[in-house]
Short mmCIF file of C-alpha atoms in Angstrom, two decimals:
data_model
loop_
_atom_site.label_atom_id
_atom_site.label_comp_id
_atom_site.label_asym_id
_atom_site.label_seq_id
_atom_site.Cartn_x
_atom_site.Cartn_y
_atom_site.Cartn_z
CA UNK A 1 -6.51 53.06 -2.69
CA UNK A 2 -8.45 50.19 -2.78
CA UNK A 3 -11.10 50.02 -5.43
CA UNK A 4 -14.68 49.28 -5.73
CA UNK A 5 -13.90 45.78 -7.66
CA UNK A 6 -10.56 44.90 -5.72
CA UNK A 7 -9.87 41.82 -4.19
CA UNK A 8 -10.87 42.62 -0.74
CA UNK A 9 -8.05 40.27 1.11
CA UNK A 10 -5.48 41.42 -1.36
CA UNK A 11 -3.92 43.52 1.58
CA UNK A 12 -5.68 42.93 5.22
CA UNK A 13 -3.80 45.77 6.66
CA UNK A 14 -5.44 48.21 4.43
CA UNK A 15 -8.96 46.58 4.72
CA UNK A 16 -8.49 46.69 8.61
CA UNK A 17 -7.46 50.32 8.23
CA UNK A 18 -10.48 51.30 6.41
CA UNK A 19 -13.31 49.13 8.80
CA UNK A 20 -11.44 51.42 11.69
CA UNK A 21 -11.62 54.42 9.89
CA UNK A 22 -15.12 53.79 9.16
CA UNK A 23 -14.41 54.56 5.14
CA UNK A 24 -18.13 54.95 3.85
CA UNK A 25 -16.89 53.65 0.66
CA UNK A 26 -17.28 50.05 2.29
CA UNK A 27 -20.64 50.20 1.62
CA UNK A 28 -19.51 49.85 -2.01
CA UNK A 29 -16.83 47.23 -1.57
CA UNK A 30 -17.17 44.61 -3.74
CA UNK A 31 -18.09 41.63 -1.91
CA UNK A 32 -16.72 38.35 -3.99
CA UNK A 33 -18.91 34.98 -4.34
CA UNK A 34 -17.79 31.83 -3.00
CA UNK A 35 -20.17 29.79 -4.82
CA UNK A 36 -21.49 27.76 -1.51
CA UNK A 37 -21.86 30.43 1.30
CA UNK A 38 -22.25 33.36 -1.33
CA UNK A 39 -23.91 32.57 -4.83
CA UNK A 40 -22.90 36.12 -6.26
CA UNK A 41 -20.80 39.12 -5.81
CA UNK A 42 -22.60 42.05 -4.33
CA UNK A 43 -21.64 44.77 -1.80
CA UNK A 44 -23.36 46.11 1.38
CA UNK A 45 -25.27 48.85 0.46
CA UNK A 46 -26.82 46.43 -1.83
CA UNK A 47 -27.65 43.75 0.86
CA UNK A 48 -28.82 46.20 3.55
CA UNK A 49 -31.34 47.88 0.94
CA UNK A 50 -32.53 44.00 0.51
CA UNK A 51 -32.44 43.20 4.39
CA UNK A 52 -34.46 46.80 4.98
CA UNK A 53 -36.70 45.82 2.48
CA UNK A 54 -37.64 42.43 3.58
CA UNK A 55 -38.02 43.97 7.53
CA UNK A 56 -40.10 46.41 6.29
CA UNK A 57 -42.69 44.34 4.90
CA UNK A 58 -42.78 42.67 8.66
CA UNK A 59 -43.38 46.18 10.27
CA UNK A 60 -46.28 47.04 7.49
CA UNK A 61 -48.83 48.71 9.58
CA UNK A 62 -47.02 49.55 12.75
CA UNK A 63 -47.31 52.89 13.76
CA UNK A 64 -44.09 53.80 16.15
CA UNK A 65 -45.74 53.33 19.55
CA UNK A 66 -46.38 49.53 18.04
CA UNK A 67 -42.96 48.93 18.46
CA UNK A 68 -41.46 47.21 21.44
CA UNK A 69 -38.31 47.52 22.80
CA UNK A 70 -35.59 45.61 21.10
CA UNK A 71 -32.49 44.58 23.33
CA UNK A 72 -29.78 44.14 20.10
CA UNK A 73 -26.68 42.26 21.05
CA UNK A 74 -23.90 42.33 18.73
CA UNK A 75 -20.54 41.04 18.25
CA UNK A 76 -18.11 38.82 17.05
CA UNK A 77 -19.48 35.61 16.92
CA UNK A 78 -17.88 32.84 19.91
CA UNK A 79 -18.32 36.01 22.13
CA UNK A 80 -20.94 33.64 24.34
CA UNK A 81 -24.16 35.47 22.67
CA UNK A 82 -25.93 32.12 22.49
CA UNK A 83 -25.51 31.68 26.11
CA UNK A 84 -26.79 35.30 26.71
CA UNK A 85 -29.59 35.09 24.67
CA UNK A 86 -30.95 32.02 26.74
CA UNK A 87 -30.36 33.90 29.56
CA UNK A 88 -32.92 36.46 28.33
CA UNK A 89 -35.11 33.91 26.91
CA UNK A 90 -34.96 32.68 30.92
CA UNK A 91 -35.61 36.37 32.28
CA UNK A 92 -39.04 36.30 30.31
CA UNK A 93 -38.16 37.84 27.23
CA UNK A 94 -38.72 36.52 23.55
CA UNK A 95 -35.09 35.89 22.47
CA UNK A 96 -34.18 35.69 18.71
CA UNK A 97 -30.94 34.00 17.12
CA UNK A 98 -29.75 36.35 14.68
CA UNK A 99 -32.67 37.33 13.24
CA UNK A 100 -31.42 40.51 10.78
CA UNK A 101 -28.25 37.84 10.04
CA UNK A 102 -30.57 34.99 8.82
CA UNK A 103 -32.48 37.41 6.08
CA UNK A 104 -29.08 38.40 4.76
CA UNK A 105 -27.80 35.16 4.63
CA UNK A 106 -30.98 34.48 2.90
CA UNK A 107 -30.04 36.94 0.17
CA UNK A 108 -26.41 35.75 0.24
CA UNK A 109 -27.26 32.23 -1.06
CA UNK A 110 -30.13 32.89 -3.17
CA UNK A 111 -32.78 31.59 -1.00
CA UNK A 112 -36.70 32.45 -0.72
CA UNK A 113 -36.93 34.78 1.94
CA UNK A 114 -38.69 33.61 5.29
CA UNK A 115 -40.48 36.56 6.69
CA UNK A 116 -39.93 37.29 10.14
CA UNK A 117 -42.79 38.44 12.35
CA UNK A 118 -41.39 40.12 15.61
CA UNK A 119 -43.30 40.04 18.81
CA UNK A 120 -45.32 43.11 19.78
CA UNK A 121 -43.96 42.99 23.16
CA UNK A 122 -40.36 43.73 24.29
CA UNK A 123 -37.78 41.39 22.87
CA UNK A 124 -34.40 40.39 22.73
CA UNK A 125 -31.71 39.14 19.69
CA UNK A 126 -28.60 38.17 19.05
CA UNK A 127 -27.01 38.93 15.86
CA UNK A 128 -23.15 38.35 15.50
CA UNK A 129 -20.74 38.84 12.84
CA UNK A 130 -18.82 36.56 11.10
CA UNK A 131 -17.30 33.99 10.01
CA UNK A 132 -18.20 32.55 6.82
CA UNK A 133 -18.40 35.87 4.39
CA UNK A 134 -16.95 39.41 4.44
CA UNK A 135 -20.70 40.31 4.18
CA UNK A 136 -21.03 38.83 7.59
CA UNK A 137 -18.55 40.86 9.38
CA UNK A 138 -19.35 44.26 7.86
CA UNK A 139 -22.94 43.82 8.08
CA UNK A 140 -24.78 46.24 10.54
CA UNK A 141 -28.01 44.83 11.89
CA UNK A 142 -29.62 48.28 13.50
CA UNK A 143 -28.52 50.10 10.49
CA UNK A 144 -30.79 47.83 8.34
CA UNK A 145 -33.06 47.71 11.22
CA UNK A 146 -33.46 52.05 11.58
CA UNK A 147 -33.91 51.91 7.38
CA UNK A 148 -36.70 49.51 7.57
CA UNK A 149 -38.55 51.78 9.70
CA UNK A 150 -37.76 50.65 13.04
CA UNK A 151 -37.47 53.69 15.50
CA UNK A 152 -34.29 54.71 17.13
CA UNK A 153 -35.17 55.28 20.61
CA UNK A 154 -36.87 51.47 20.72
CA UNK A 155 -33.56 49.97 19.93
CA UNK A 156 -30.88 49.05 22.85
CA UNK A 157 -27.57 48.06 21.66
CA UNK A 158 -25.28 45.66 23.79
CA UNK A 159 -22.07 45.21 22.36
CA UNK A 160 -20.18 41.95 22.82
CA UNK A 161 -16.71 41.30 23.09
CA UNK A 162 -14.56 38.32 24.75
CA UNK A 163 -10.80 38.23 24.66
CA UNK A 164 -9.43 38.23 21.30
CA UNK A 165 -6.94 35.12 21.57
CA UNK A 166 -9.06 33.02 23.10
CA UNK A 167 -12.35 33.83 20.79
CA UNK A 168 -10.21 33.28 17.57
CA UNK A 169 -8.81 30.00 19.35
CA UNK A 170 -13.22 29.01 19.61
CA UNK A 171 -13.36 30.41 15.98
CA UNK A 172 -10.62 27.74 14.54
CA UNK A 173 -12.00 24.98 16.45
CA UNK A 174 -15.34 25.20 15.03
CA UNK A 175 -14.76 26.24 11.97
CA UNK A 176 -11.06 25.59 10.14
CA UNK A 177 -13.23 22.92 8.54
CA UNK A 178 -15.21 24.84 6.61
CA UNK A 179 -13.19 27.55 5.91
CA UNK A 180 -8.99 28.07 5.08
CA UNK A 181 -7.10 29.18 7.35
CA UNK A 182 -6.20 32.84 5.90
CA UNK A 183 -9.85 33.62 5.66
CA UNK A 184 -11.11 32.54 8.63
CA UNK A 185 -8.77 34.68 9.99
CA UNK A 186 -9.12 37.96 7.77
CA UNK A 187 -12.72 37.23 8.99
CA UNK A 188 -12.01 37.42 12.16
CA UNK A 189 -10.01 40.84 12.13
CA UNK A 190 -12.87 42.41 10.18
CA UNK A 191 -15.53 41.52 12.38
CA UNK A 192 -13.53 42.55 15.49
CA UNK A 193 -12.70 45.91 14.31
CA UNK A 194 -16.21 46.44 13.05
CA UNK A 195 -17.29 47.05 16.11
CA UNK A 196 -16.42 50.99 15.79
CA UNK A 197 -19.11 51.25 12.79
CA UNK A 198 -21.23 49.43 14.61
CA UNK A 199 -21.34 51.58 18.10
CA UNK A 200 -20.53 55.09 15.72
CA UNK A 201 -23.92 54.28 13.77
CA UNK A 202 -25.76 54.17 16.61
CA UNK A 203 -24.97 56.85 18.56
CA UNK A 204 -25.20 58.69 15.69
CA UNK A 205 -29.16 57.73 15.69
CA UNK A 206 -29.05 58.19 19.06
CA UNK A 207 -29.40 54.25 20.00
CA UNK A 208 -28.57 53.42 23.59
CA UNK A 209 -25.36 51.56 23.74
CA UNK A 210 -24.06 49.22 26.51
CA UNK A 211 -21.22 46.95 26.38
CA UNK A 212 -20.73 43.96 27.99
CA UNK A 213 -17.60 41.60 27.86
CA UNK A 214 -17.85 37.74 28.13
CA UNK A 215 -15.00 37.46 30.84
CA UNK A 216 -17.36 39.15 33.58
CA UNK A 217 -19.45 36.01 33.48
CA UNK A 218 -17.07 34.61 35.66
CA UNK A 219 -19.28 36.20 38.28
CA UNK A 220 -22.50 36.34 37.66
CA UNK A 221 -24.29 36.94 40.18
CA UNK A 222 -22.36 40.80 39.85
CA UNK A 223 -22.46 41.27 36.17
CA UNK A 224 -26.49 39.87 35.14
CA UNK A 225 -27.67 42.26 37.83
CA UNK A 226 -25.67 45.35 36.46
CA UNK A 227 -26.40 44.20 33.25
CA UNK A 228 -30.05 43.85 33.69
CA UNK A 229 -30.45 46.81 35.80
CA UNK A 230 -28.34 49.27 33.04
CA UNK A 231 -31.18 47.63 30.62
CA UNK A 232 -34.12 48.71 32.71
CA UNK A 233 -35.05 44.97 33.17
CA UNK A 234 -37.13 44.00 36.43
CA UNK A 235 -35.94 42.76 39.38
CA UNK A 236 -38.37 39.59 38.69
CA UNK A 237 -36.08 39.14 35.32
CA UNK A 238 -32.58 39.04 37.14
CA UNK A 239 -33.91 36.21 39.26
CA UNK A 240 -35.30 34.05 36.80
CA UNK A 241 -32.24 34.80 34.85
CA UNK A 242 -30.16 33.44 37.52
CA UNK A 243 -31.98 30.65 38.81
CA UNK A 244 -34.53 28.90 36.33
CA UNK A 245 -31.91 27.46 33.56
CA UNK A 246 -33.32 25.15 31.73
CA UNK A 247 -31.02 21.73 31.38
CA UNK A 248 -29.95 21.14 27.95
CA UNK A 249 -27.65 18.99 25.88
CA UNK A 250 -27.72 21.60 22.90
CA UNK A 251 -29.45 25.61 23.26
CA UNK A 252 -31.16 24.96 19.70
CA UNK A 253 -32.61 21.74 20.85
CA UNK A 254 -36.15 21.29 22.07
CA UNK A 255 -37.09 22.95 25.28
CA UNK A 256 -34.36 26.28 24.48
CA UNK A 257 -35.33 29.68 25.70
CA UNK A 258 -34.00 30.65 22.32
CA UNK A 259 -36.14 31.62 19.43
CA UNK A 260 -33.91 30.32 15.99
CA UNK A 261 -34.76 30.98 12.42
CA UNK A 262 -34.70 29.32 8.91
CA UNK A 263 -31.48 29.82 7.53
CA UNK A 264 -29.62 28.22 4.03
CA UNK A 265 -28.33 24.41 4.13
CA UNK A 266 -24.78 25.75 3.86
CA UNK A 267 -25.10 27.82 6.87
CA UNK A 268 -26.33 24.67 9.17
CA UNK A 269 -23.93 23.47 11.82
CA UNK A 270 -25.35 20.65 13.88
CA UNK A 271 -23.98 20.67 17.45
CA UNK A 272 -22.15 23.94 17.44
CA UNK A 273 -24.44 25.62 20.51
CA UNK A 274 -23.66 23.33 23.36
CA UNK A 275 -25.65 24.38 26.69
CA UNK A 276 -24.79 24.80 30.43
CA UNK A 277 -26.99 22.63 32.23
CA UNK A 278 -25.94 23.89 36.08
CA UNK A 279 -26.84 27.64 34.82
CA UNK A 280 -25.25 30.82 33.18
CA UNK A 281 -21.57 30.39 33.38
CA UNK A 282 -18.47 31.28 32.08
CA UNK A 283 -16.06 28.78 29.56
CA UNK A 284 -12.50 29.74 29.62
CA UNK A 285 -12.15 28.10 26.49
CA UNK A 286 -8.58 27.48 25.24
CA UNK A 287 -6.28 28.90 22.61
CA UNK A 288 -4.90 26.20 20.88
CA UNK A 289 -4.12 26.67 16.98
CA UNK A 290 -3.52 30.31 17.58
CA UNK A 291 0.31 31.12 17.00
CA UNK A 292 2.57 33.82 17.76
CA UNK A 293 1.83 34.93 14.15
CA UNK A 294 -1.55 35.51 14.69
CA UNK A 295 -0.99 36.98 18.11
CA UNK A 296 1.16 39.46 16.70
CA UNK A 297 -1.23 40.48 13.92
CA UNK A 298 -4.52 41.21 16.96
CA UNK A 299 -2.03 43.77 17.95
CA UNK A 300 -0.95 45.41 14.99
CA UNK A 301 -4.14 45.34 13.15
CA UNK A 302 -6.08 47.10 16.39
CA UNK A 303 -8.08 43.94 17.54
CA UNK A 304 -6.63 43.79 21.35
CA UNK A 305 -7.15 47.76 21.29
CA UNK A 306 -10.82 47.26 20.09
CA UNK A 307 -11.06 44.52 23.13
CA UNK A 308 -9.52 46.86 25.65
CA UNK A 309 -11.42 49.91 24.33
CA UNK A 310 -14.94 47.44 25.08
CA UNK A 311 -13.49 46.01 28.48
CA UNK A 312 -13.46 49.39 30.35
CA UNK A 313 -16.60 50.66 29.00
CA UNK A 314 -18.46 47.65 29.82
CA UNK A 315 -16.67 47.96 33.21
CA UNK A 316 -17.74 52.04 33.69
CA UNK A 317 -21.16 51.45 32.18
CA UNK A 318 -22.22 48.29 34.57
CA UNK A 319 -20.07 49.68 38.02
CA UNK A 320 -18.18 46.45 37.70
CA UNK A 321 -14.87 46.00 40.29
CA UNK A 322 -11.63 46.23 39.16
CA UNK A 323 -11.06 43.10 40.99
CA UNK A 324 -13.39 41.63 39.19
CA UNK A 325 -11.91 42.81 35.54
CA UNK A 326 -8.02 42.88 36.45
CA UNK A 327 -8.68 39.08 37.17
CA UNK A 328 -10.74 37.47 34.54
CA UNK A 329 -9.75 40.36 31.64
CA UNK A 330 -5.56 39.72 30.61
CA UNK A 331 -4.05 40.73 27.51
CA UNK A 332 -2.81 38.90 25.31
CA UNK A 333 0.82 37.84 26.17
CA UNK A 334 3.13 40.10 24.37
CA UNK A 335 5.00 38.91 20.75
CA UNK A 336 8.32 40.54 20.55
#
């Protein structure tokens, strides 16, 4: 068995065997320093005490019927989050980039930490996993949310997913740069599969989940209404949603519905959150760099399983049409 102060990427399998098992001995994984995204080794339990800690401090003083609503999307990152959190940003609600994920980050590199003051009125976020650290695909934002005092039944939870090939295809694009190869995509299986701790810790607090997969953007006009409507948004919201898009060249430029925060040097990508000017719409996106190799391990390792698992509850929970899902929602090609 895989020990405390292992090398965590010694064997993947096992790793990816434990995240799906939902082994509560992650929480005292050793989690390595890289020296530029990381500065030293620590484990999770350790960073979501420090996360907790710091949100606490920005809740000092609320009493429980202070607290908003908080729609919380998570996912893999390249799941089209930044997209969706514009979209709320467009519907009328504040809308945070990764919040929870910027204060650990914070930790991770040694930084001061930047407080962050939530709005008293109902909000949304986006905070993804992956893809630079372990710590970023393990983490789990309304875990470290619920410990810092923020109440259950405020909390929402919309789980993101997109298909896997082409989402790892978005992750090597933008990233192979800054990260080898084998990491990037250990990174990528662990923050795919973490999705089952992430939906089994909140429905053990008793957090409302929805899912919702990035292929039923293909039609909007279906999915942002059953989205909306499963979130108890307005009417008013779904229309400005779908028709009052703001034009931009970048959604982190001047003028974005979305709400970013301070984060370390190292984590800084310039350009990597380009916009849709004509309005809310899907990207196929292509899979280029991924090889049979890789496709092969999304199967055996459970990550096309996780996908499918997401795909038909986001199509139960939002009455979406078969049509709709059978067309836009493949597998991934079978590797003999």
């Amino acid at each position: 068995m895989m020990t405390a102060r292992s090398n965590p990427y010694s064997d993947l399998s096992a790793l990816a065997a434990r995240i799906e098992g939902e082994d509560p001995q992650l929480y005292n994984l050793l989690l390595p320093a890289d020296g530029f995204f990381q500065k030293a080794e620590t484990c999770q339990r350790r960073l979501t005490d420090q996360v907790a800690a710091a949100l606490r401090e920005s809740f000092a003083g609320w009493n429980a019927a202070d607290f908003p609503t908080l729609y919380c999307a998570w996912g893999r990152a390249r799941t089209g989050s930044t997209a969706l959190a514009n979209l709320f940003g467009t519907a009328g609600l504040p809308s945070y980039y990764q919040p929870v994920k910027a204060l650990m980050r914070q930790f991770l590199a040694g930084d001061a930490v930047s407080p962050w003051q939530p709005p008293r009125e109902n909000f949304f976020c986006k905070d993804v996993a992956g893809p630079y650290t372990l710590a970023e695909c393990l983490y789990i934002p309304a875990q470290m949310l619920v410990e810092a005092g923020y109440p259950p039944e405020k909390l929402h939870l919309v789980i993101l997913d997109r298909q896997p090939e082409r989402s790892l295809g978005s992750w090597l694009r933008k990233w192979s740069g800054r990260l080898e190869r084998e990491r990037l995509l250990a990174h990528f299986v662990c923050a795919s599969l973490n999705t089952l701790r992430v939906e089994a810790h909140a429905r053990r607090y008793g957090i409302a989940v929805t899912h919702y997969v990035y292929e039923a953007a293909q039609e909007p006009a279906l999915a942002i209404p059953a989205l909306f409507n499963r979130l108890g948004l307005e009417p008013a919201a779904i229309a400005a949603a779908l028709k009052e898009w703001t034009p931009l060249d970048s959604l982190d430029a001047e003028g974005s519905r979305v709400i970013f925060p301070v984060e370390p040097d190292a984590y800084v990508v310039p350009g990597l959150h380009r916009a849709d000017a004509d309005g809310y719409r899907y990207r196929p996106g292509t899979c280029d760099g991924v090889t049979q190799e890789d496709r092969a391990l999304l199967y055996a390792l459970g990550v096309e399983a996780a996908y499918q698992r997401n795909a038909r509850a986001c199509r139960h929970e939002l009455g979406l049409p078969t049509r709709l899902l059978t067309q836009t929602m493949p597998p991934i090609a079978a590797v003999a």
